[in-house]
Coordinates of C-alpha atoms in Angstrom, one line a residue:
M1 CA -15.8 15.9 1.6
Y2 CA -13.6 14.0 -0.9
K3 CA -11.1 10.9 -0.1
N4 CA -8.5 10.0 -2.6
F5 CA -6.9 6.6 -2.5
V6 CA -5.5 3.5 -4.5
L7 CA -7.3 0.2 -3.8
I8 CA -6.6 -2.7 -6.1
F9 CA -8.0 -6.0 -6.2
P10 CA -8.4 -9.0 -8.4
V11 CA -11.4 -9.7 -10.2
D12 CA -11.9 -12.8 -12.6
G13 CA -8.4 -12.7 -14.0
Y14 CA -8.0 -8.8 -14.0
F15 CA -7.0 -6.1 -11.5
A16 CA -9.8 -3.7 -10.6
R17 CA -8.1 -0.4 -9.6
V18 CA -10.3 2.2 -7.5
E19 CA -8.2 5.3 -7.9
K20 CA -10.8 7.9 -6.7
L21 CA -13.6 7.6 -4.5
E22 CA -15.7 10.6 -3.7
F23 CA -18.4 11.3 -1.1
E24 CA -20.6 14.3 -1.5
N25 CA -23.4 15.6 0.9
V26 CA -26.7 15.6 -0.6
D27 CA -29.6 17.8 0.6
R28 CA -31.7 16.5 3.4
G29 CA -34.8 16.8 1.2
Q30 CA -33.5 14.0 -0.8
R31 CA -35.0 10.5 0.1
S32 CA -32.1 8.8 1.2
G33 CA -30.3 11.3 3.3
M34 CA -27.2 9.5 2.3
P35 CA -23.8 11.0 0.9
R36 CA -23.5 10.4 -2.9
I37 CA -20.5 8.1 -3.8
T38 CA -18.8 8.4 -7.0
A39 CA -15.6 5.7 -7.7
T40 CA -13.2 6.0 -10.6
V41 CA -12.1 2.6 -11.6
S42 CA -9.6 1.3 -14.0
V43 CA -9.2 -2.5 -15.1
A44 CA -5.9 -4.0 -16.0
S45 CA -5.2 -7.6 -17.3
A46 CA -3.6 -9.8 -14.8
R47 CA -0.9 -10.3 -17.2
T48 CA 0.6 -6.8 -16.8
H49 CA 3.8 -6.2 -14.8
Q50 CA 2.1 -6.2 -11.4
M51 CA 2.3 -8.9 -8.7
L52 CA 0.6 -9.6 -5.5
N53 CA 2.3 -9.2 -2.1
K54 CA 4.3 -12.4 -1.7
V55 CA 3.8 -12.3 2.4
P56 CA 0.9 -13.4 4.4
E57 CA -0.9 -11.0 6.7
V58 CA 0.5 -10.8 10.3
T59 CA -2.2 -12.6 12.0
L60 CA -2.4 -14.7 15.0
Y61 CA -2.1 -17.7 12.5
F62 CA 1.3 -16.1 11.3
W63 CA 2.6 -16.4 14.7
I64 CA 1.6 -19.9 15.3
I65 CA 3.0 -21.2 12.4
K66 CA 6.2 -19.2 12.6
I67 CA 6.8 -20.9 16.1
L68 CA 6.0 -24.4 14.8
C69 CA 8.4 -24.0 12.3
T70 CA 11.3 -22.8 14.6
T71 CA 10.5 -25.6 16.7
V72 CA 10.8 -28.0 13.7
G73 CA 13.8 -26.4 12.7
E74 CA 15.5 -27.4 16.0
S75 CA 14.1 -30.9 16.4
L76 CA 14.3 -32.1 12.7
A77 CA 17.9 -30.8 12.5
D78 CA 19.0 -32.7 15.6
Y79 CA 16.9 -35.8 14.6
I80 CA 18.8 -35.7 11.1
N81 CA 22.3 -34.9 12.4
E82 CA 22.6 -36.7 15.8
T83 CA 19.7 -39.6 15.8
L84 CA 20.2 -40.7 12.1
G85 CA 24.1 -40.0 12.3
F86 CA 23.8 -38.1 8.8
G87 CA 26.4 -35.5 10.2
L88 CA 26.4 -31.7 10.4
T89 CA 27.8 -31.0 7.2
N90 CA 25.9 -33.4 5.5
T91 CA 22.8 -32.4 7.0
T92 CA 23.5 -28.7 6.0
L93 CA 24.0 -29.5 2.5
L94 CA 20.9 -31.7 2.1
F95 CA 18.5 -28.9 3.5
A96 CA 20.3 -26.2 1.7
V97 CA 19.8 -27.7 -1.8
M98 CA 16.2 -28.3 -0.5
L99 CA 15.8 -25.0 0.5
I100 CA 17.2 -23.6 -3.0
G101 CA 14.9 -25.5 -4.8
V102 CA 11.7 -24.1 -2.6
L103 CA 12.8 -20.6 -3.0
V104 CA 13.0 -21.0 -6.9
A105 CA 9.6 -22.1 -6.8
Q106 CA 8.6 -19.3 -4.3
F107 CA 10.2 -16.7 -6.6
R108 CA 8.4 -17.7 -9.8
L109 CA 5.0 -17.0 -8.0
R110 CA 3.3 -14.0 -8.3
R111 CA 1.4 -14.1 -5.3
Y112 CA 1.4 -15.6 -1.9
V113 CA 0.6 -19.4 -1.9
P114 CA 0.5 -21.0 1.5
G115 CA 2.0 -24.2 0.9
V116 CA 5.2 -23.0 -1.0
Y117 CA 5.8 -20.3 1.5
W118 CA 5.5 -22.0 4.5
L119 CA 7.4 -24.8 3.4
A120 CA 10.4 -22.3 2.5
V121 CA 10.0 -21.0 6.1
V122 CA 10.4 -24.5 7.6
L123 CA 13.7 -25.2 5.5
I124 CA 15.1 -21.8 6.3
S125 CA 14.5 -22.4 10.0
V126 CA 16.5 -25.8 9.5
V127 CA 19.1 -24.2 7.7
G128 CA 19.5 -21.1 9.9
T129 CA 19.7 -23.4 12.8
L130 CA 22.5 -25.7 11.0
L131 CA 24.3 -22.6 10.0
T132 CA 24.9 -21.6 13.8
D133 CA 25.4 -25.3 14.6
Q134 CA 28.3 -25.5 11.8
L135 CA 29.9 -22.4 13.5
T136 CA 29.4 -23.5 17.2
D137 CA 30.0 -27.4 16.9
G138 CA 32.0 -27.6 13.7
Q139 CA 34.2 -24.6 13.8
G140 CA 34.2 -24.2 17.7
V141 CA 33.3 -20.4 17.4
P142 CA 32.1 -19.2 20.8
L143 CA 28.4 -18.4 20.9
W144 CA 28.9 -14.8 21.9
I145 CA 30.9 -14.2 18.6
S146 CA 28.3 -16.2 16.5
T147 CA 25.6 -13.7 18.1
T148 CA 27.6 -10.7 17.5
V149 CA 28.7 -11.6 13.8
F150 CA 24.9 -12.5 13.0
A151 CA 23.5 -9.4 14.6
V152 CA 26.0 -7.1 12.4
L153 CA 25.0 -9.2 9.4
L154 CA 21.3 -8.6 10.1
A155 CA 22.1 -4.8 10.7
V156 CA 23.8 -4.4 7.4
V157 CA 21.0 -6.4 5.4
F158 CA 18.5 -4.0 7.2
A159 CA 20.6 -1.0 6.2
V160 CA 21.1 -1.9 2.6
W161 CA 17.1 -3.0 2.2
Y162 CA 16.3 0.2 3.7
A163 CA 18.8 2.2 1.6
R164 CA 17.5 0.6 -1.8
E165 CA 13.9 0.1 -1.2
R166 CA 13.1 2.9 1.6
T167 CA 10.9 0.4 3.7
L168 CA 11.5 -2.7 5.6
S169 CA 7.7 -3.6 5.9
I170 CA 6.5 -7.0 4.8
H171 CA 3.6 -5.7 3.5
S172 CA 5.3 -4.5 0.4
I173 CA 7.0 -7.5 -0.7
V174 CA 6.0 -7.0 -4.4
T175 CA 9.0 -7.0 -6.4
R176 CA 12.1 -9.4 -6.9
S177 CA 14.3 -7.1 -4.9
R178 CA 12.2 -6.9 -1.9
E179 CA 11.4 -10.3 -1.9
S180 CA 15.3 -11.3 -2.0
F181 CA 16.1 -8.9 0.9
Y182 CA 13.0 -10.3 2.8
W183 CA 14.4 -14.1 2.7
L184 CA 17.8 -13.1 3.4
T185 CA 16.6 -11.3 6.4
V186 CA 14.7 -14.3 7.7
L187 CA 17.5 -16.5 7.1
V188 CA 19.9 -14.3 9.1
T189 CA 17.1 -14.0 11.8
F190 CA 17.0 -17.7 12.2
A191 CA 20.6 -18.2 12.5
L192 CA 20.9 -15.2 15.2
G193 CA 17.8 -16.2 17.0
T194 CA 19.6 -19.9 17.3
A195 CA 22.9 -18.3 18.6
V196 CA 21.0 -16.0 21.1
G197 CA 19.0 -18.9 22.4
D198 CA 21.9 -21.3 22.8
W199 CA 24.1 -18.5 24.2
T200 CA 21.3 -17.5 26.8
V201 CA 20.9 -21.3 28.1
E202 CA 24.8 -21.5 28.2
L203 CA 25.1 -18.4 30.4
T204 CA 22.0 -19.1 32.5
G205 CA 22.3 -22.9 32.9
W206 CA 18.3 -23.2 32.8
G207 CA 16.9 -26.5 31.8
P208 CA 14.4 -27.0 28.8
G209 CA 11.3 -25.9 30.5
T210 CA 12.9 -22.8 32.4
S211 CA 14.6 -21.6 29.3
V212 CA 11.1 -21.1 27.5
L213 CA 10.3 -18.2 30.0
L214 CA 13.0 -15.7 28.8
P215 CA 12.3 -15.5 25.1
A216 CA 8.3 -15.8 26.0
G217 CA 8.7 -12.8 28.5
L218 CA 10.6 -10.8 25.9
L219 CA 8.0 -11.5 23.1
A220 CA 5.0 -10.3 25.5
A221 CA 7.1 -7.2 26.2
A222 CA 7.2 -6.5 22.3
V223 CA 3.8 -7.1 22.0
V224 CA 2.9 -4.6 24.9
A225 CA 5.5 -2.1 23.4
W226 CA 3.7 -2.2 20.1
R227 CA 0.3 -2.0 21.6
F228 CA 1.6 1.3 23.6
G229 CA 2.6 2.9 20.0
A230 CA 6.1 1.5 19.3
G231 CA 7.1 1.0 15.6
P232 CA 5.2 -1.9 14.0
V233 CA 8.0 -2.9 11.7
L234 CA 10.5 -2.6 14.3
M235 CA 8.5 -4.9 16.7
F236 CA 7.6 -7.1 13.9
W237 CA 11.0 -8.0 13.5
I238 CA 12.2 -8.1 17.0
A239 CA 9.4 -10.5 17.4
Y240 CA 10.4 -12.4 14.5
I241 CA 13.8 -12.9 16.1
L242 CA 12.6 -13.6 19.5
T243 CA 10.3 -16.5 18.2
R244 CA 13.3 -18.7 17.0
P245 CA 14.6 -19.3 20.5
L246 CA 11.2 -19.6 21.9
G247 CA 10.3 -22.1 19.5
A248 CA 13.7 -24.0 19.7
N249 CA 13.4 -24.3 23.5
I250 CA 9.9 -25.2 23.1
G251 CA 11.3 -28.0 21.1
D252 CA 14.0 -28.8 23.3
Y253 CA 11.4 -29.2 26.3
L254 CA 9.3 -31.5 24.4
G255 CA 12.0 -33.7 22.9
S256 CA 14.3 -33.9 26.1
S257 CA 14.1 -36.8 28.3
H258 CA 12.6 -36.8 31.6
D259 CA 15.8 -37.0 33.3
D260 CA 16.8 -33.6 31.4
G261 CA 13.5 -32.0 32.4
G262 CA 11.8 -32.4 29.4
L263 CA 8.5 -34.4 28.3
G264 CA 10.5 -37.2 26.5
L265 CA 8.8 -37.1 23.1
G266 CA 12.1 -37.3 21.0
T267 CA 13.3 -35.0 18.2
L268 CA 11.4 -37.6 15.9
G269 CA 8.2 -37.3 17.8
T270 CA 8.3 -33.3 18.3
S271 CA 9.2 -33.1 14.5
A272 CA 6.2 -35.1 13.4
L273 CA 3.8 -33.4 15.8
F274 CA 4.7 -29.9 14.8
L275 CA 4.9 -30.7 11.2
G276 CA 1.3 -32.3 11.3
T277 CA 0.3 -29.2 12.8
I278 CA 1.8 -26.8 10.1
I279 CA 0.1 -28.8 7.6
A280 CA -3.0 -28.7 9.2
V281 CA -3.0 -24.8 9.7
V282 CA -1.6 -24.2 6.2
I283 CA -4.5 -26.2 4.6
Y284 CA -6.9 -24.3 6.6
L285 CA -5.4 -20.9 5.6
A286 CA -5.3 -22.2 1.8
T287 CA -8.8 -23.1 1.9
T288 CA -10.0 -20.0 3.9
R289 CA -7.7 -17.4 2.6
K290 CA -7.7 -15.8 6.0
D291 CA -4.2 -14.7 5.9
R292 CA -4.0 -13.2 2.2
T293 CA -3.5 -9.7 1.2
E294 CA -5.1 -8.5 -2.1
L295 CA -2.9 -5.4 -2.4
I296 CA -1.2 -5.2 -5.7
Y297 CA 1.6 -2.7 -6.9
D298 CA 3.3 -1.8 -10.1
I299 CA 6.8 -3.1 -10.5
D300 CA 7.7 -1.6 -13.9

């Protein structure tokens, strides 16, 4: 029996590439009784035109931090914009500049670095939230229009991404082009998730606690669909969108006053609590490397 595949992993500054792995049955008379395994390996310098996947493995830690980031995006934006009185436009510009700086650092890296990656997600969650707030609060655009616009924009980004790269999988973010599409998609999903979440609350009139149930239920349905064979890429992006209103509604529940049906932590307390949790989890992942993929692809 022969099994051919490519497996690439870093070894002491070099890339070891297992290109062919052969299993041959041996005679029962031999002592081991085990198949003979032959591997063809090539080694390349880490300085060649190759890069590690720039996105973490999709594990439970991934979704925990993602939800925490969306909560921070809601609460931190509200705190700086409303509590500190910084203003919607100034808050948007501040976080946009910070996001650009972090994305520049992210794009210069050749592998996934937890601290930089998740800092970019936190900032992009804030910017995505503020983009929707700019349309709704700043320009008076109805939420159903914002939802429609961002949904169409997301469909266009997906269409162009797939037409160019023939994949929407986050397990192949190994080129500058794919990484650009990835971060643009993430930004639009945060804006869309904000619009959908706010529109749902507007339509239903639900309080902070009750509003958590709908996105949580839809997210659970997406997980069940995935378990029963639904496309993993499609289910991933649906879940990615749904975690935005889920995290935002959790933030509203924690930060809202008791009179409004919340826990009364305030936007500052909620932001501090979740930022501290994010930092703790990211440090843990950076130390253990539990969410790091080691696949490498040529990008010539």
